């Protein structure tokens, strides 16, 4: 731009004032060119950042909602509409609640354990219609779920893993054990399922869900929370430990705030 502008200048002697004007114009042109380059560079960076954030949100969403679960649920609804419309309506309602929770932008805010367990039970209800007697879940909730809180959707994905990777591949099905206890200032939740002999290593979808929950727990609690999974002979177990603040801690925290 500057080169084209200079070549258009008349080839005549310049006085000092003209030279000053040209210099000033060149400086202005250089500044404007720099601003333009900076503007387009920032626009490019913004688009890349927005795309990266979008991809991150999509990956997080995919780790919470497996497409196979949606398709299976839709098939269940379609098969029930004509023969059992009331149950079909229940599945639609359960599915909508699960999706609303998955799309919750404040999902890292703690909710009552009772709310998380309700989501787990809605998920089990839908899957039990598909797997029938092959799926059994034993609940051992040894705490009052109305008195403790955990981050939303940190148990339901583990239950989904247990059913999808543990129960579904087994022709005879099996039992998922859900055990929740409180030890001093820790809430410990354990989910175990039978494991097919054909599955020797954790599958990609399983690792993605575990990694997503591990990152969320670390962001919320730092080193105060943990998630550990292990494969024993014929079974797979995942245990989450959540820190629980007592009433004194909460009062002190409110005073500091």
mmCIF file of C-alpha atoms in Angstrom:
data_model
loop_
_atom_site.group_PDB
_atom_site.id
_atom_site.type_symbol
_atom_site.label_atom_id
_atom_site.label_comp_id
_atom_site.label_asym_id
_atom_site.label_seq_id
_atom_site.Cartn_x
_atom_site.Cartn_y
_atom_site.Cartn_z
ATOM 1 C CA UNK A 1 0.000 0.000 0.000
ATOM 2 C CA UNK A 2 2.756 2.408 0.943
ATOM 3 C CA UNK A 3 4.760 1.533 -2.172
ATOM 4 C CA UNK A 4 1.819 2.198 -4.495
ATOM 5 C CA UNK A 5 1.093 5.477 -2.745
ATOM 6 C CA UNK A 6 4.710 6.642 -3.069
ATOM 7 C CA UNK A 7 4.901 5.846 -6.824
ATOM 8 C CA UNK A 8 1.881 8.078 -7.388
ATOM 9 C CA UNK A 9 3.622 11.131 -5.955
ATOM 10 C CA UNK A 10 4.554 13.799 -8.567
ATOM 11 C CA UNK A 11 8.249 14.033 -9.481
ATOM 12 C CA UNK A 12 8.706 17.678 -8.495
ATOM 13 C CA UNK A 13 10.965 19.446 -6.016
ATOM 14 C CA UNK A 14 9.497 19.514 -2.503
ATOM 15 C CA UNK A 15 9.879 22.238 0.050
ATOM 16 C CA UNK A 16 10.244 21.556 3.752
ATOM 17 C CA UNK A 17 6.505 21.816 4.425
ATOM 18 C CA UNK A 18 5.667 19.289 1.712
ATOM 19 C CA UNK A 19 8.317 16.936 3.051
ATOM 20 C CA UNK A 20 6.809 17.239 6.517
ATOM 21 C CA UNK A 21 3.322 16.541 5.185
ATOM 22 C CA UNK A 22 4.507 13.489 3.291
ATOM 23 C CA UNK A 23 6.363 12.189 6.330
ATOM 24 C CA UNK A 24 3.307 12.721 8.468
ATOM 25 C CA UNK A 25 1.112 10.948 5.920
ATOM 26 C CA UNK A 26 3.559 8.061 5.723
ATOM 27 C CA UNK A 27 3.507 7.708 9.492
ATOM 28 C CA UNK A 28 -0.300 7.813 9.557
ATOM 29 C CA UNK A 29 -0.457 5.243 6.754
ATOM 30 C CA UNK A 30 2.008 2.994 8.565
ATOM 31 C CA UNK A 31 0.016 3.238 11.786
ATOM 32 C CA UNK A 32 -3.262 2.515 9.991
ATOM 33 C CA UNK A 33 -1.684 -0.438 8.199
ATOM 34 C CA UNK A 34 -0.399 -1.792 11.512
ATOM 35 C CA UNK A 35 -3.824 -1.391 13.082
ATOM 36 C CA UNK A 36 -5.435 -3.201 10.148
ATOM 37 C CA UNK A 37 -2.967 -6.084 10.374
ATOM 38 C CA UNK A 38 -3.507 -6.265 14.131
ATOM 39 C CA UNK A 39 -7.288 -6.272 13.675
ATOM 40 C CA UNK A 40 -7.241 -9.141 11.186
ATOM 41 C CA UNK A 41 -4.754 -11.066 13.333
ATOM 42 C CA UNK A 42 -6.986 -10.722 16.396
ATOM 43 C CA UNK A 43 -10.029 -11.759 14.358
ATOM 44 C CA UNK A 44 -8.171 -14.870 13.235
ATOM 45 C CA UNK A 45 -7.098 -15.668 16.803
ATOM 46 C CA UNK A 46 -10.653 -15.150 18.064
ATOM 47 C CA UNK A 47 -12.072 -17.547 15.487
ATOM 48 C CA UNK A 48 -9.484 -20.174 16.432
ATOM 49 C CA UNK A 49 -10.237 -19.719 20.130
ATOM 50 C CA UNK A 50 -13.991 -19.969 19.570
ATOM 51 C CA UNK A 51 -13.502 -23.133 17.519
ATOM 52 C CA UNK A 52 -11.291 -24.640 20.220
ATOM 53 C CA UNK A 53 -13.862 -23.810 22.907
ATOM 54 C CA UNK A 54 -16.625 -25.296 20.759
ATOM 55 C CA UNK A 55 -14.644 -28.492 20.237
ATOM 56 C CA UNK A 56 -13.974 -28.683 23.974
ATOM 57 C CA UNK A 57 -17.685 -28.315 24.761
ATOM 58 C CA UNK A 58 -18.590 -30.962 22.198
ATOM 59 C CA UNK A 59 -16.059 -33.394 23.665
ATOM 60 C CA UNK A 60 -17.354 -32.717 27.176
ATOM 61 C CA UNK A 61 -20.920 -33.263 26.001
ATOM 62 C CA UNK A 62 -19.998 -36.473 24.204
ATOM 63 C CA UNK A 63 -18.342 -37.757 27.370
ATOM 64 C CA UNK A 64 -21.629 -37.194 29.237
ATOM 65 C CA UNK A 65 -24.132 -38.360 26.620
ATOM 66 C CA UNK A 66 -23.332 -41.453 24.620
ATOM 67 C CA UNK A 67 -25.096 -41.485 21.236
ATOM 68 C CA UNK A 68 -25.921 -45.176 21.647
ATOM 69 C CA UNK A 69 -27.980 -44.371 24.756
ATOM 70 C CA UNK A 70 -30.004 -41.776 22.860
ATOM 71 C CA UNK A 71 -30.631 -44.142 19.939
ATOM 72 C CA UNK A 72 -31.564 -47.014 22.239
ATOM 73 C CA UNK A 73 -33.933 -44.764 24.171
ATOM 74 C CA UNK A 74 -35.622 -43.586 20.986
ATOM 75 C CA UNK A 75 -36.051 -47.205 19.883
ATOM 76 C CA UNK A 76 -37.611 -48.055 23.247
ATOM 77 C CA UNK A 77 -40.022 -45.134 22.943
ATOM 78 C CA UNK A 78 -40.967 -46.106 19.387
ATOM 79 C CA UNK A 79 -41.630 -49.715 20.394
ATOM 80 C CA UNK A 80 -43.769 -48.716 23.393
ATOM 81 C CA UNK A 81 -45.911 -45.975 21.863
ATOM 82 C CA UNK A 82 -48.550 -48.335 20.452
ATOM 83 C CA UNK A 83 -48.486 -51.044 23.140
ATOM 84 C CA UNK A 84 -47.736 -49.131 26.358
ATOM 85 C CA UNK A 85 -48.078 -45.360 25.847
ATOM 86 C CA UNK A 86 -47.856 -44.619 29.583
ATOM 87 C CA UNK A 87 -44.434 -46.252 29.869
ATOM 88 C CA UNK A 88 -43.335 -44.540 26.648
ATOM 89 C CA UNK A 89 -44.274 -41.216 28.222
ATOM 90 C CA UNK A 90 -42.261 -42.088 31.333
ATOM 91 C CA UNK A 91 -39.200 -42.815 29.178
ATOM 92 C CA UNK A 92 -39.583 -39.467 27.397
ATOM 93 C CA UNK A 93 -39.785 -37.672 30.745
ATOM 94 C CA UNK A 94 -36.777 -39.549 32.150
ATOM 95 C CA UNK A 95 -34.766 -38.863 29.011
ATOM 96 C CA UNK A 96 -35.583 -35.148 29.095
ATOM 97 C CA UNK A 97 -34.466 -34.898 32.733
ATOM 98 C CA UNK A 98 -31.163 -36.612 31.916
ATOM 99 C CA UNK A 99 -30.528 -34.331 28.957
ATOM 100 C CA UNK A 100 -31.338 -31.200 30.931
ATOM 101 C CA UNK A 101 -28.812 -32.262 33.547
ATOM 102 C CA UNK A 102 -26.207 -32.998 30.859
ATOM 103 C CA UNK A 103 -26.675 -29.559 29.305
ATOM 104 C CA UNK A 104 -26.566 -27.773 32.659
ATOM 105 C CA UNK A 105 -23.954 -25.013 32.383
ATOM 106 C CA UNK A 106 -23.432 -25.001 36.170
ATOM 107 C CA UNK A 107 -22.926 -28.753 36.438
ATOM 108 C CA UNK A 108 -19.876 -28.310 38.693
ATOM 109 C CA UNK A 109 -22.041 -26.713 41.378
ATOM 110 C CA UNK A 110 -22.797 -29.250 44.130
ATOM 111 C CA UNK A 111 -26.255 -30.794 44.276
ATOM 112 C CA UNK A 112 -27.850 -33.034 46.846
ATOM 113 C CA UNK A 113 -26.811 -36.657 46.576
ATOM 114 C CA UNK A 114 -30.535 -37.404 46.340
ATOM 115 C CA UNK A 115 -30.705 -35.475 43.054
ATOM 116 C CA UNK A 116 -27.765 -37.373 41.569
ATOM 117 C CA UNK A 117 -29.251 -40.695 42.677
ATOM 118 C CA UNK A 118 -32.571 -39.743 41.078
ATOM 119 C CA UNK A 119 -30.743 -39.252 37.760
ATOM 120 C CA UNK A 120 -29.057 -42.630 38.197
ATOM 121 C CA UNK A 121 -32.389 -44.312 38.821
ATOM 122 C CA UNK A 122 -33.974 -42.697 35.771
ATOM 123 C CA UNK A 123 -31.094 -43.987 33.676
ATOM 124 C CA UNK A 124 -31.469 -47.488 35.136
ATOM 125 C CA UNK A 125 -35.218 -47.386 34.463
ATOM 126 C CA UNK A 126 -34.625 -46.713 30.758
ATOM 127 C CA UNK A 127 -31.917 -49.356 30.422
ATOM 128 C CA UNK A 128 -33.946 -51.961 32.319
ATOM 129 C CA UNK A 129 -36.661 -51.700 29.658
ATOM 130 C CA UNK A 130 -34.056 -52.689 27.074
ATOM 131 C CA UNK A 131 -32.044 -55.263 29.029
ATOM 132 C CA UNK A 132 -34.972 -56.576 31.086
ATOM 133 C CA UNK A 133 -33.924 -59.210 33.640
ATOM 134 C CA UNK A 134 -30.315 -59.112 32.449
ATOM 135 C CA UNK A 135 -29.861 -55.883 34.420
ATOM 136 C CA UNK A 136 -30.069 -55.776 38.200
ATOM 137 C CA UNK A 137 -28.810 -52.961 40.408
ATOM 138 C CA UNK A 138 -28.277 -53.290 44.142
ATOM 139 C CA UNK A 139 -28.290 -49.968 46.004
ATOM 140 C CA UNK A 140 -26.465 -49.694 49.330
ATOM 141 C CA UNK A 141 -26.892 -46.038 50.330
ATOM 142 C CA UNK A 142 -25.572 -45.806 53.887
ATOM 143 C CA UNK A 143 -25.900 -42.018 54.211
ATOM 144 C CA UNK A 144 -28.809 -39.602 54.204
ATOM 145 C CA UNK A 145 -28.832 -38.384 50.558
ATOM 146 C CA UNK A 146 -30.652 -35.219 51.624
ATOM 147 C CA UNK A 147 -27.738 -34.032 53.765
ATOM 148 C CA UNK A 148 -24.669 -34.319 51.517
ATOM 149 C CA UNK A 149 -23.801 -32.745 48.187
ATOM 150 C CA UNK A 150 -21.651 -33.794 45.240
ATOM 151 C CA UNK A 151 -21.026 -32.307 41.766
ATOM 152 C CA UNK A 152 -23.785 -33.111 39.293
ATOM 153 C CA UNK A 153 -23.271 -36.065 36.934
ATOM 154 C CA UNK A 154 -20.290 -37.633 38.622
ATOM 155 C CA UNK A 155 -22.046 -40.885 39.562
ATOM 156 C CA UNK A 156 -24.458 -41.386 36.659
ATOM 157 C CA UNK A 157 -21.688 -41.673 34.009
ATOM 158 C CA UNK A 158 -19.999 -44.359 36.120
ATOM 159 C CA UNK A 159 -23.247 -46.281 36.382
ATOM 160 C CA UNK A 160 -23.628 -45.942 32.612
ATOM 161 C CA UNK A 161 -20.115 -47.337 32.145
ATOM 162 C CA UNK A 162 -20.915 -50.276 34.406
ATOM 163 C CA UNK A 163 -24.016 -51.159 32.397
ATOM 164 C CA UNK A 164 -22.627 -50.483 28.928
ATOM 165 C CA UNK A 165 -19.216 -52.139 29.359
ATOM 166 C CA UNK A 166 -20.122 -54.664 32.048
ATOM 167 C CA UNK A 167 -23.721 -55.878 31.793
ATOM 168 C CA UNK A 168 -24.544 -55.412 28.115
ATOM 169 C CA UNK A 169 -21.775 -57.676 26.684
ATOM 170 C CA UNK A 170 -22.782 -60.570 28.963
ATOM 171 C CA UNK A 171 -25.532 -62.806 27.523
ATOM 172 C CA UNK A 172 -26.731 -63.625 31.034
ATOM 173 C CA UNK A 173 -26.391 -60.038 32.256
ATOM 174 C CA UNK A 174 -25.371 -59.381 35.821
ATOM 175 C CA UNK A 175 -25.601 -57.240 38.928
ATOM 176 C CA UNK A 176 -24.263 -53.710 39.397
ATOM 177 C CA UNK A 177 -23.428 -52.899 43.002
ATOM 178 C CA UNK A 178 -23.682 -49.260 44.120
ATOM 179 C CA UNK A 179 -22.302 -48.602 47.606
ATOM 180 C CA UNK A 180 -22.142 -45.148 49.206
ATOM 181 C CA UNK A 181 -20.694 -44.575 52.677
ATOM 182 C CA UNK A 182 -19.401 -41.691 54.734
ATOM 183 C CA UNK A 183 -16.030 -41.914 56.471
ATOM 184 C CA UNK A 184 -15.316 -38.873 58.669
ATOM 185 C CA UNK A 185 -15.123 -35.980 56.211
ATOM 186 C CA UNK A 186 -15.222 -38.139 53.073
ATOM 187 C CA UNK A 187 -18.120 -39.442 51.019
ATOM 188 C CA UNK A 188 -17.055 -42.617 49.240
ATOM 189 C CA UNK A 189 -19.070 -44.053 46.359
ATOM 190 C CA UNK A 190 -18.186 -47.375 44.762
ATOM 191 C CA UNK A 191 -19.721 -48.876 41.624
ATOM 192 C CA UNK A 192 -18.788 -52.402 40.546
ATOM 193 C CA UNK A 193 -19.932 -54.642 37.728
ATOM 194 C CA UNK A 194 -19.127 -58.074 36.295
ATOM 195 C CA UNK A 195 -16.641 -58.027 33.448
ATOM 196 C CA UNK A 196 -16.618 -60.115 30.311
ATOM 197 C CA UNK A 197 -13.506 -62.228 29.760
ATOM 198 C CA UNK A 198 -13.265 -60.693 26.280
ATOM 199 C CA UNK A 199 -12.626 -57.235 27.777
ATOM 200 C CA UNK A 200 -9.052 -57.178 29.053
ATOM 201 C CA UNK A 201 -8.381 -53.431 29.023
ATOM 202 C CA UNK A 202 -10.571 -50.349 29.610
ATOM 203 C CA UNK A 203 -12.279 -49.246 26.425
ATOM 204 C CA UNK A 204 -11.930 -45.756 24.939
ATOM 205 C CA UNK A 205 -15.399 -44.607 25.983
ATOM 206 C CA UNK A 206 -14.784 -45.817 29.517
ATOM 207 C CA UNK A 207 -11.461 -43.968 29.752
ATOM 208 C CA UNK A 208 -13.023 -40.781 28.363
ATOM 209 C CA UNK A 209 -15.753 -40.737 31.002
ATOM 210 C CA UNK A 210 -13.295 -41.456 33.819
ATOM 211 C CA UNK A 211 -10.849 -38.787 32.606
ATOM 212 C CA UNK A 212 -13.631 -36.227 32.299
ATOM 213 C CA UNK A 213 -14.827 -36.862 35.850
ATOM 214 C CA UNK A 214 -11.239 -36.852 37.151
ATOM 215 C CA UNK A 215 -10.579 -33.428 35.571
ATOM 216 C CA UNK A 216 -13.820 -32.021 36.975
ATOM 217 C CA UNK A 217 -13.064 -33.293 40.477
ATOM 218 C CA UNK A 218 -9.556 -31.848 40.330
ATOM 219 C CA UNK A 219 -10.892 -28.469 39.177
ATOM 220 C CA UNK A 220 -13.432 -28.379 42.024
ATOM 221 C CA UNK A 221 -11.583 -29.999 44.931
ATOM 222 C CA UNK A 222 -7.934 -29.982 43.908
ATOM 223 C CA UNK A 223 -6.206 -32.920 45.564
ATOM 224 C CA UNK A 224 -9.095 -33.364 48.007
ATOM 225 C CA UNK A 225 -11.037 -35.754 45.765
ATOM 226 C CA UNK A 226 -10.006 -38.907 43.963
ATOM 227 C CA UNK A 227 -11.314 -41.454 41.495
ATOM 228 C CA UNK A 228 -9.735 -44.896 41.284
ATOM 229 C CA UNK A 229 -10.677 -47.797 39.034
ATOM 230 C CA UNK A 230 -9.385 -51.334 39.149
ATOM 231 C CA UNK A 231 -10.040 -54.599 37.360
ATOM 232 C CA UNK A 232 -10.235 -57.634 39.588
ATOM 233 C CA UNK A 233 -10.846 -61.193 38.482
ATOM 234 C CA UNK A 234 -14.208 -61.086 36.744
ATOM 235 C CA UNK A 235 -15.207 -57.603 37.901
ATOM 236 C CA UNK A 236 -14.501 -53.910 37.422
ATOM 237 C CA UNK A 237 -14.742 -51.382 40.244
ATOM 238 C CA UNK A 238 -14.629 -47.589 40.318
ATOM 239 C CA UNK A 239 -14.472 -45.630 43.563
ATOM 240 C CA UNK A 240 -14.910 -41.879 44.004
ATOM 241 C CA UNK A 241 -13.970 -40.072 47.190
ATOM 242 C CA UNK A 242 -15.498 -36.615 47.750
ATOM 243 C CA UNK A 243 -14.394 -34.268 50.541
ATOM 244 C CA UNK A 244 -17.215 -33.124 52.799
ATOM 245 C CA UNK A 245 -16.993 -29.893 54.791
ATOM 246 C CA UNK A 246 -18.540 -29.953 58.245
ATOM 247 C CA UNK A 247 -20.756 -27.184 59.573
ATOM 248 C CA UNK A 248 -17.832 -25.436 61.290
ATOM 249 C CA UNK A 249 -15.850 -25.333 58.057
ATOM 250 C CA UNK A 250 -18.812 -23.885 56.216
ATOM 251 C CA UNK A 251 -19.320 -21.191 58.871
ATOM 252 C CA UNK A 252 -15.633 -20.230 58.784
ATOM 253 C CA UNK A 253 -15.701 -20.075 55.005
ATOM 254 C CA UNK A 254 -18.733 -17.776 55.078
ATOM 255 C CA UNK A 255 -16.963 -15.457 57.575
ATOM 256 C CA UNK A 256 -13.922 -15.226 55.295
ATOM 257 C CA UNK A 257 -16.164 -14.434 52.328
#
